PDB file of C-alpha atoms and ligand atoms in Angstrom:
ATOM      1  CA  UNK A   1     137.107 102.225  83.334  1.00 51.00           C
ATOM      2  CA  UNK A   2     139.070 103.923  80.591  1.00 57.00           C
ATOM      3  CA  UNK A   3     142.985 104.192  80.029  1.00 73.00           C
ATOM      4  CA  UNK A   4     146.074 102.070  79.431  1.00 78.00           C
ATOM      5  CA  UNK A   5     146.192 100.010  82.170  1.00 74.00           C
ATOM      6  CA  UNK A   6     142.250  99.140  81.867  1.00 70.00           C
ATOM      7  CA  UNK A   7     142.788  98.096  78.494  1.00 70.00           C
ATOM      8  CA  UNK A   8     145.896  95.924  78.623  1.00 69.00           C
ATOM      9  CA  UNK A   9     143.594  94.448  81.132  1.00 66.00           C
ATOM     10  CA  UNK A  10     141.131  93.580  78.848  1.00 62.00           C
ATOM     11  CA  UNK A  11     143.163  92.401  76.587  1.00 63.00           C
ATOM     12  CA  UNK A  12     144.552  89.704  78.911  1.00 65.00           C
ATOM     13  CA  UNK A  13     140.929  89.115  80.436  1.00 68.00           C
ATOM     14  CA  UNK A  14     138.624  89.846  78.288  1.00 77.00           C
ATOM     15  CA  UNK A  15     134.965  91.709  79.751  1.00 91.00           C
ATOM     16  CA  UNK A  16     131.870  90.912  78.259  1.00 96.00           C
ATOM     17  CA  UNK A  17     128.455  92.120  79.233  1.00 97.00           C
ATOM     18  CA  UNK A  18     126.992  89.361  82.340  1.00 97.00           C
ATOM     19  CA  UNK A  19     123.487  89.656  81.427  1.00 97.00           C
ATOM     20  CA  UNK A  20     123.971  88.238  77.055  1.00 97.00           C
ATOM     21  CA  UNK A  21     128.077  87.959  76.665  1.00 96.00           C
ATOM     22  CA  UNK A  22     127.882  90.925  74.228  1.00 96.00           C
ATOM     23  CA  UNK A  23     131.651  91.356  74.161  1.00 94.00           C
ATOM     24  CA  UNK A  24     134.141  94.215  75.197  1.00 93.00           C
ATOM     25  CA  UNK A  25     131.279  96.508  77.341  1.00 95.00           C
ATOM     26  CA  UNK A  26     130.994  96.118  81.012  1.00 95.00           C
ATOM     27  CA  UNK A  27     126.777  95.603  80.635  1.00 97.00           C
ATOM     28  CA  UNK A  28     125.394  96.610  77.457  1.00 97.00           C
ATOM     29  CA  UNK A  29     122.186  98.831  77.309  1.00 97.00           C
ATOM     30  CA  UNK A  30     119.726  96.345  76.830  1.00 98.00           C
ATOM     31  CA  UNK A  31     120.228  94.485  80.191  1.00 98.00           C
ATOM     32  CA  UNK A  32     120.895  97.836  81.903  1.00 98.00           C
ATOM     33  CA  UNK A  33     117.847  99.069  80.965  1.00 98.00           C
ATOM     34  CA  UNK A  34     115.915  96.626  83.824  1.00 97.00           C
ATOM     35  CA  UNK A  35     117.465  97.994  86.535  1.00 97.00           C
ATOM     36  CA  UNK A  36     115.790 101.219  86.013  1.00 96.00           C
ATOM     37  CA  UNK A  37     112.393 100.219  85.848  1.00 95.00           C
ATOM     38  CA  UNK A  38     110.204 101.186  88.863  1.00 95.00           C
ATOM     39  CA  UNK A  39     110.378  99.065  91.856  1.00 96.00           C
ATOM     40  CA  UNK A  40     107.331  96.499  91.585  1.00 95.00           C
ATOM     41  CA  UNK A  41     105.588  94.633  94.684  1.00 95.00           C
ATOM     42  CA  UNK A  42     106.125  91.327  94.413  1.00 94.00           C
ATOM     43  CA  UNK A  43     105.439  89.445  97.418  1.00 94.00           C
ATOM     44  CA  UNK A  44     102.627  87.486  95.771  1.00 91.00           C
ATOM     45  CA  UNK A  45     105.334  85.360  93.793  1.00 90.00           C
ATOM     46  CA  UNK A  46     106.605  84.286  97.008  1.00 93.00           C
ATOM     47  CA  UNK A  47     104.928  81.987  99.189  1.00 92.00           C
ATOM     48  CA  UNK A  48     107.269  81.712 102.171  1.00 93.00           C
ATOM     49  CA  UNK A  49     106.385  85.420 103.322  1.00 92.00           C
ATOM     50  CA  UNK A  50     102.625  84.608 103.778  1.00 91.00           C
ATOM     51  CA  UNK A  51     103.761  83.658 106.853  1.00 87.00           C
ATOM     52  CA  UNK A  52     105.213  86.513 107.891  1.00 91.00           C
ATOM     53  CA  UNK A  53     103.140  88.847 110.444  1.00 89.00           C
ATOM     54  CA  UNK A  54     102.357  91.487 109.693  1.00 87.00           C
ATOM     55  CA  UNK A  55     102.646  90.995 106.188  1.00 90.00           C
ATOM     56  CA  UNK A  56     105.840  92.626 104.596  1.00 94.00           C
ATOM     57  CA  UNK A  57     105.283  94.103 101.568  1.00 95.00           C
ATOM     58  CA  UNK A  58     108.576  93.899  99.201  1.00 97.00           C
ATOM     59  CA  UNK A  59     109.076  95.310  96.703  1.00 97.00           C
ATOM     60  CA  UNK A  60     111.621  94.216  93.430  1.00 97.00           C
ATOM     61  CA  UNK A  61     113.798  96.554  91.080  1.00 98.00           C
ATOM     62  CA  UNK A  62     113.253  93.896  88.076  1.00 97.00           C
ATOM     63  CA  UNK A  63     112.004  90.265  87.505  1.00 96.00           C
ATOM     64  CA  UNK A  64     114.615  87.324  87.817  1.00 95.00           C
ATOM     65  CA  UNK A  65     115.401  86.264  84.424  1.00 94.00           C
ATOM     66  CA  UNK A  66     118.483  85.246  82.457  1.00 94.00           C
ATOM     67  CA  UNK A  67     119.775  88.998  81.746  1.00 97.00           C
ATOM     68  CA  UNK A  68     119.239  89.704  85.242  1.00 97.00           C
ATOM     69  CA  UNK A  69     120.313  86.776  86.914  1.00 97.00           C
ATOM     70  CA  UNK A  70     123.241  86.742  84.599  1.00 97.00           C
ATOM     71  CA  UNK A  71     124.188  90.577  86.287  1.00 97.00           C
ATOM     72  CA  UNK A  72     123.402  89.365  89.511  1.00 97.00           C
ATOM     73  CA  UNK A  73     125.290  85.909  89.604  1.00 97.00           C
ATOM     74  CA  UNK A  74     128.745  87.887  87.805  1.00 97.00           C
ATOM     75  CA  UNK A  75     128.450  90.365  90.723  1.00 96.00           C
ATOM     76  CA  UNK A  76     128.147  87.981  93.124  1.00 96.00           C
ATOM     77  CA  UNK A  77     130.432  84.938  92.033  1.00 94.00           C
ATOM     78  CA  UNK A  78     132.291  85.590  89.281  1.00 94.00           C
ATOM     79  CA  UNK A  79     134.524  88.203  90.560  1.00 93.00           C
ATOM     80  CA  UNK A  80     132.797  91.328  89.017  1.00 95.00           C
ATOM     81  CA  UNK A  81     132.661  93.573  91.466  1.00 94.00           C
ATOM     82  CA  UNK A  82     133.050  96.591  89.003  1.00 95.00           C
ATOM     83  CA  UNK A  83     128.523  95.880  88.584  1.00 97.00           C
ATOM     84  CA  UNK A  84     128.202  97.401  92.208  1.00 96.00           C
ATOM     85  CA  UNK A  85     128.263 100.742  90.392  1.00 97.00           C
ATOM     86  CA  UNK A  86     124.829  99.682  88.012  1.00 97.00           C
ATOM     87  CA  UNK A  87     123.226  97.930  90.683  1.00 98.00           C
ATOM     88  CA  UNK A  88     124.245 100.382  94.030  1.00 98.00           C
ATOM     89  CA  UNK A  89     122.626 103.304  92.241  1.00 98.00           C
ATOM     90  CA  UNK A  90     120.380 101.345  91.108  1.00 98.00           C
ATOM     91  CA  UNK A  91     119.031 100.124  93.975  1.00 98.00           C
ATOM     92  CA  UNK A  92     119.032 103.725  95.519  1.00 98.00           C
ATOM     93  CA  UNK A  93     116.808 105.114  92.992  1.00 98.00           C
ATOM     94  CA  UNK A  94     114.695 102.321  93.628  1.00 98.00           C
ATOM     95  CA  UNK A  95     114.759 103.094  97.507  1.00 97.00           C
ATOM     96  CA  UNK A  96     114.193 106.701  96.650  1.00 97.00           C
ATOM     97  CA  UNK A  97     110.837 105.250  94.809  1.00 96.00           C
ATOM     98  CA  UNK A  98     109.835 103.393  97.708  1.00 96.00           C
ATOM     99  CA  UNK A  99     110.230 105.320 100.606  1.00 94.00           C
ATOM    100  CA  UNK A 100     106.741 107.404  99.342  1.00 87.00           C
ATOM    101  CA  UNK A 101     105.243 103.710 100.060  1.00 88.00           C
ATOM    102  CA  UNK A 102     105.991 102.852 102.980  1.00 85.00           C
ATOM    103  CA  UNK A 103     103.844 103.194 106.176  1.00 74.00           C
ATOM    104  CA  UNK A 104     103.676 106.624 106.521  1.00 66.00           C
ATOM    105  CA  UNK A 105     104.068 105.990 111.026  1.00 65.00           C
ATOM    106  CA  UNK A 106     107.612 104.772 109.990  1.00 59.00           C
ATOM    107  CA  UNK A 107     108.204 108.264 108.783  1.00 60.00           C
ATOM    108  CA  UNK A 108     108.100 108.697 112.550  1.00 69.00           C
ATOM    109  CA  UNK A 109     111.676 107.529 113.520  1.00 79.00           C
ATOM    110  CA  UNK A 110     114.676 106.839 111.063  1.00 90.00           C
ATOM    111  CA  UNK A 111     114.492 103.965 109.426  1.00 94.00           C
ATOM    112  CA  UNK A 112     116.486 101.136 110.054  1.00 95.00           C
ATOM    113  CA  UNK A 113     117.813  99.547 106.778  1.00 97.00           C
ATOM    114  CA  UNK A 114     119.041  95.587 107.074  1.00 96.00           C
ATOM    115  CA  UNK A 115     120.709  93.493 105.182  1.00 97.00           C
ATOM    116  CA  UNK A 116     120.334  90.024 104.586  1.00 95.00           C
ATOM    117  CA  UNK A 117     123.351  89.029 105.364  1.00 92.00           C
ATOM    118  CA  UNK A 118     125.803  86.897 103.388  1.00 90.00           C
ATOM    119  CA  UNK A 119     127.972  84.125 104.593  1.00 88.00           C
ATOM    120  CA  UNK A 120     131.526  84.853 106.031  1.00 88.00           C
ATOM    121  CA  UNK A 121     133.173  82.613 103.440  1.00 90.00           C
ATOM    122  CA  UNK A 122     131.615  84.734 100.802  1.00 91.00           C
ATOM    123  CA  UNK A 123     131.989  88.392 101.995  1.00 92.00           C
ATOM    124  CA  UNK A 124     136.077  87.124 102.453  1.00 92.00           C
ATOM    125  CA  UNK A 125     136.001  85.495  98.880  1.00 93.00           C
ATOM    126  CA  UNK A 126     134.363  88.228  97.490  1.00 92.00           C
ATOM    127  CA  UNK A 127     136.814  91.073  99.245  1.00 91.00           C
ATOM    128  CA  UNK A 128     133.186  93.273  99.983  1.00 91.00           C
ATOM    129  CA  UNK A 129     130.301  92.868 101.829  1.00 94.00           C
ATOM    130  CA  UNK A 130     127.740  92.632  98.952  1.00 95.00           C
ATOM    131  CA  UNK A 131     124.295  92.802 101.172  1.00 95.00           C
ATOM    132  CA  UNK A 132     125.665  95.977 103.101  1.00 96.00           C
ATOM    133  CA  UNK A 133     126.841  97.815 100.033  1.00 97.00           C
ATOM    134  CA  UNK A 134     123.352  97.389  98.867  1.00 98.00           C
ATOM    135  CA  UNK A 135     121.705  98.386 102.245  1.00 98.00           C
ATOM    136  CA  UNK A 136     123.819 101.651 102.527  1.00 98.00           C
ATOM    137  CA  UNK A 137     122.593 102.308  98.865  1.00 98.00           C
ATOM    138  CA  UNK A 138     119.123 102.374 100.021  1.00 98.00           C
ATOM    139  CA  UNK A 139     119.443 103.911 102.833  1.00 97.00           C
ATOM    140  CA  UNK A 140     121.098 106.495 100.758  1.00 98.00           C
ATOM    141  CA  UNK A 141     117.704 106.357  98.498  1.00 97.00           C
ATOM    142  CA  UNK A 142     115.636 106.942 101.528  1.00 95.00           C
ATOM    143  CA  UNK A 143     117.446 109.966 102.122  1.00 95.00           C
ATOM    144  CA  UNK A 144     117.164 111.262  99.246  1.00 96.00           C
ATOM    145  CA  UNK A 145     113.411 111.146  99.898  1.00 94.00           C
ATOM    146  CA  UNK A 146     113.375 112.693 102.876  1.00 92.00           C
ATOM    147  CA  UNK A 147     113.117 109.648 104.517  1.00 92.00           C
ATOM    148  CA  UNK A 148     115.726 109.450 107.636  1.00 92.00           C
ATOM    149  CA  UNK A 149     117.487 105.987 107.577  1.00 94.00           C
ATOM    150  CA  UNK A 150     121.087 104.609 108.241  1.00 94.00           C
ATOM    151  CA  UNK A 151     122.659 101.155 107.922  1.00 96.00           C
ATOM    152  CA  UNK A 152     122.337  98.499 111.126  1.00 95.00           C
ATOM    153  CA  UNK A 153     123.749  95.529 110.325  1.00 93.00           C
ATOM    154  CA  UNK A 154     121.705  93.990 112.900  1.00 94.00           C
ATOM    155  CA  UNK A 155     121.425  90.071 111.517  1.00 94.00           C
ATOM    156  CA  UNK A 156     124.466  87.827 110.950  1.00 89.00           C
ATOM    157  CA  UNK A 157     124.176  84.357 109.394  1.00 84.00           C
ATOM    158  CA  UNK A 158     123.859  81.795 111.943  1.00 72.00           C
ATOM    159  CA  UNK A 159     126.699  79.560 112.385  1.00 63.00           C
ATOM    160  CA  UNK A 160     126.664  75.649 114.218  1.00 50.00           C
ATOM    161  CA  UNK A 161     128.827  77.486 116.661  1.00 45.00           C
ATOM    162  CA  UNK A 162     126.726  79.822 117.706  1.00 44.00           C
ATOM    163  CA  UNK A 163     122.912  78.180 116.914  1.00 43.00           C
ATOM    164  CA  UNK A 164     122.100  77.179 120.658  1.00 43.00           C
ATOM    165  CA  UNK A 165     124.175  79.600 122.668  1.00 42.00           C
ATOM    166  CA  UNK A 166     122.366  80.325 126.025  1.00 40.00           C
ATOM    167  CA  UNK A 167     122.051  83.798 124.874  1.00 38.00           C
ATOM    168  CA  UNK A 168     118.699  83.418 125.593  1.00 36.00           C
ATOM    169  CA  UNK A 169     116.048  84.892 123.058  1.00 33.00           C
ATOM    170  CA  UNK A 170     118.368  86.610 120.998  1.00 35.00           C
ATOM    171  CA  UNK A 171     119.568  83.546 118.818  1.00 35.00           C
ATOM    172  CA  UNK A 172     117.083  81.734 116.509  1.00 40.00           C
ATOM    173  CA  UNK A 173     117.653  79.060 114.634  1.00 43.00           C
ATOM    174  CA  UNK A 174     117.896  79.716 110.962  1.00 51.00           C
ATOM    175  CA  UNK A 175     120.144  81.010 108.191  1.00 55.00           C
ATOM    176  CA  UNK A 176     119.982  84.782 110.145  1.00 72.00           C
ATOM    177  CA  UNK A 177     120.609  85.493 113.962  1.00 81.00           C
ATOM    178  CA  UNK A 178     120.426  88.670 115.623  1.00 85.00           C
ATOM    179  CA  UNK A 179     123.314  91.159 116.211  1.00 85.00           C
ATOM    180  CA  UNK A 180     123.428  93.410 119.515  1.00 82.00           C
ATOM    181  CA  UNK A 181     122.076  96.531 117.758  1.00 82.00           C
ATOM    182  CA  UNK A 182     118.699  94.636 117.060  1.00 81.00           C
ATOM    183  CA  UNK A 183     118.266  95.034 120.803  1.00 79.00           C
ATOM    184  CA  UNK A 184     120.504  98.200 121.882  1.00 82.00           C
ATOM    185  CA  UNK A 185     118.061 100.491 120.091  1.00 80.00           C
ATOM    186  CA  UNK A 186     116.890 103.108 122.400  1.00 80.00           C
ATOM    187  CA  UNK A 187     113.128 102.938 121.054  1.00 82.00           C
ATOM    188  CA  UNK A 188     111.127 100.354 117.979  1.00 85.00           C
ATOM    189  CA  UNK A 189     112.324 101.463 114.574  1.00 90.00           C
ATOM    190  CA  UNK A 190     110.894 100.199 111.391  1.00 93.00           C
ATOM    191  CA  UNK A 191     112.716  98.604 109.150  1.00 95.00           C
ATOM    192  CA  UNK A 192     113.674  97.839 105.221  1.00 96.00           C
ATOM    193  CA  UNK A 193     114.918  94.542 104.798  1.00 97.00           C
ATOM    194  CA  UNK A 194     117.277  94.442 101.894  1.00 97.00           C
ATOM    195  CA  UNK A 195     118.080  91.735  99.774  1.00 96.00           C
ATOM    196  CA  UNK A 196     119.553  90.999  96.186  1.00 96.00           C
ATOM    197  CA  UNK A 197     116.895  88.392  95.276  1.00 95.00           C
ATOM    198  CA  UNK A 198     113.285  87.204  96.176  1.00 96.00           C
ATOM    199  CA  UNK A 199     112.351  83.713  95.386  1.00 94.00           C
ATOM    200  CA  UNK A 200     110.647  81.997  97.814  1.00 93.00           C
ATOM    201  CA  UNK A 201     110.609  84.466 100.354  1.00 94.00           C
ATOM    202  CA  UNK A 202     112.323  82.290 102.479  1.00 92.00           C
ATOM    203  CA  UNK A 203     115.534  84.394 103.264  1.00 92.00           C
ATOM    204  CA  UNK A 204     113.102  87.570 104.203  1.00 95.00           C
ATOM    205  CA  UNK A 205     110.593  85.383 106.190  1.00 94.00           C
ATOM    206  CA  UNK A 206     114.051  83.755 108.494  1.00 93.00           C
ATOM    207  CA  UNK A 207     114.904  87.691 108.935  1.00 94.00           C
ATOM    208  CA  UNK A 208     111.705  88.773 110.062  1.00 94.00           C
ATOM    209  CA  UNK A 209     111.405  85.955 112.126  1.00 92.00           C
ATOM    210  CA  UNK A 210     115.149  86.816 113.696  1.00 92.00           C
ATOM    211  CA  UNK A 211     114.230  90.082 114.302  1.00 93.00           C
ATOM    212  CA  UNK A 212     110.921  89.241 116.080  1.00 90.00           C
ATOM    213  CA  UNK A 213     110.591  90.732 119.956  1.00 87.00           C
ATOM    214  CA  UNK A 214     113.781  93.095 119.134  1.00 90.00           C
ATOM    215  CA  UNK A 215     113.416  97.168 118.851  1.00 90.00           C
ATOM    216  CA  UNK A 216     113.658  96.755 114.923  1.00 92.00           C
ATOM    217  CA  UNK A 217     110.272  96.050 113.019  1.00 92.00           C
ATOM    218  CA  UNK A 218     110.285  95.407 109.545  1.00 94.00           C
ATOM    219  CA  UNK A 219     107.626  97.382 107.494  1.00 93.00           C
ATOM    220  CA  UNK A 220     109.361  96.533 104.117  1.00 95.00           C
ATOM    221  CA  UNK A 221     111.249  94.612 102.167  1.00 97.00           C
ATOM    222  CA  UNK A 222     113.046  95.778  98.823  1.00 98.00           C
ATOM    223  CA  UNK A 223     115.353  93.529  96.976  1.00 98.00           C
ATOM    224  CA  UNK A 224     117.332  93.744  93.037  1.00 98.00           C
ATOM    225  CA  UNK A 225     115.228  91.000  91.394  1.00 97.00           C
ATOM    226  CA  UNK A 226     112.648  88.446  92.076  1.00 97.00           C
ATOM    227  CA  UNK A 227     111.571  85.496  90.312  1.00 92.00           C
ATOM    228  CA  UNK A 228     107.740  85.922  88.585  1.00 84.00           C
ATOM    229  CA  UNK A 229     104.354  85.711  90.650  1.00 73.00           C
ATOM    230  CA  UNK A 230     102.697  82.147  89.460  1.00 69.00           C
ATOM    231  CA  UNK A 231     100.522  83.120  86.666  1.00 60.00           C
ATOM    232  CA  UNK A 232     102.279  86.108  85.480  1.00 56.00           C
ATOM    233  CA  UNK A 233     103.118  84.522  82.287  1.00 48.00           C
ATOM    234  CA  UNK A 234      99.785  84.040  81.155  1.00 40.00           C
ATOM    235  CA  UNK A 235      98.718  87.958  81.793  1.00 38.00           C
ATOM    236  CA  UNK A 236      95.362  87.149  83.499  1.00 40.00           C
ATOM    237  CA  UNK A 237      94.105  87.194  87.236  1.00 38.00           C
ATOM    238  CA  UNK A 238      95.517  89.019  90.709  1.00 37.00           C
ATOM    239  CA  UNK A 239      96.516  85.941  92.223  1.00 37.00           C
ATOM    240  CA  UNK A 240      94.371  83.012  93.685  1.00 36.00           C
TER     241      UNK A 240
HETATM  242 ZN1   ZN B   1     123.795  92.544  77.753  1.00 93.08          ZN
END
């Protein structure tokens, strides 16, 4: 973002880097530098997917602290759209990374890449459909690996309107609900949930659990950040 009209814009609102307010850059290099680090699993830090079956591995670009959350939260809420071109490549080299992981049977049909999706009052407030800018990243990351995938959009958040429908077995109740193309696929397809962050796990487990008894299985998970594995801090021990 360069030129006249970009910089009378600054002047009148000034940009500052999301992830430590360094002042007049977009993101400095310091909290860029996260974003390329190699995707990590990190499904042990969240305790809501243990329930998930199979188990979904997931994998995480970097680890959900203030730089990162700061990125995330500005790109998300605060109107900066402009950090869709760190985090969209980022998350495509990431996916690019991946795709060597993943169950090498998925390799078998194109992979079906789904986003967790965001709430209608947020996609219209922020003009763009975060989660499927994101998805269409990675499945541009898969590609790159010689990994066939596209986009399905196959969950929407569930509204009061339509939890209950008599749409029998599609609908579950939960944050996610299935969209026709979960079920119009013309054989099973694995898929790569997407998401930006991991906490709990809880947002993956509800879109597993959505797509359950549809033609799209998820093998995967990969999302921008997650928070820490208990334990991490103190640099000792795999887990329980
Ligand atoms: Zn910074």
């Amino acid at each position: 973002m360069a030129g006249p009209v970009a910089r009378l814009a600054r002047l009148v609102v000034p940009v500052a880097c999301p992830g430590c307010g360094e002042q007049d850059v977009r993101w400095c290099e310091a909290c860029e530098a996260p974003w390329w680090e190699p995707p990590l699993r990190c499904e042990s830090g969240a305790p809501r997917l243990d329930a998930v079956e199979p188990a979904l591995p997931a994998w995480s670009i970097a680890e959900l602290d203030g730089p990162t959350h700061g990125v995330i939260a500005a790109w998300k809420d605060q109107g900066r759209r402009d950090l869709g071109a760190l985090l969209a490549p980022a998350m495509r080299r990431a996916a690019r990374e991946v795709a060597a992981a993943l169950d090498p049977a998925a390799a078998s049909s194109p992979v079906a890449v789904v986003p967790c999706p965001a709430r209608a009052a947020h996609t219209r407030r922020r003009g763009e459909d975060l989660p499927l800018l994101l998805a269409r990243a990675a499945a541009a990351g898969l590609a790159d690996a010689g990994v066939p995938a596209a986009t399905v959009a196959a969950l929407a958040p569930a509204s009061g309107a339509s939890r209950g429908s008599g749409d029998r077995g599609r609908w579950r109740a939960g944050p996610a609900r299935t969209r026709g193309a979960a079920w119009r696929q013309p054989a099973l397809r694995p898929v790569l949930l997407v998401d930006d962050v991991l906490t709990t796990g809880a947002t993956l487990a509800r879109a597993a659990a959505a797509l359950a008894g549809s033609r799209l299985v998820p093998i995967g998970a990969l999302v921008l950040a997650s928070a820490p594995a208990p334990g991490k801090v103190l640099g000792v021990g795999e887990g329980p």
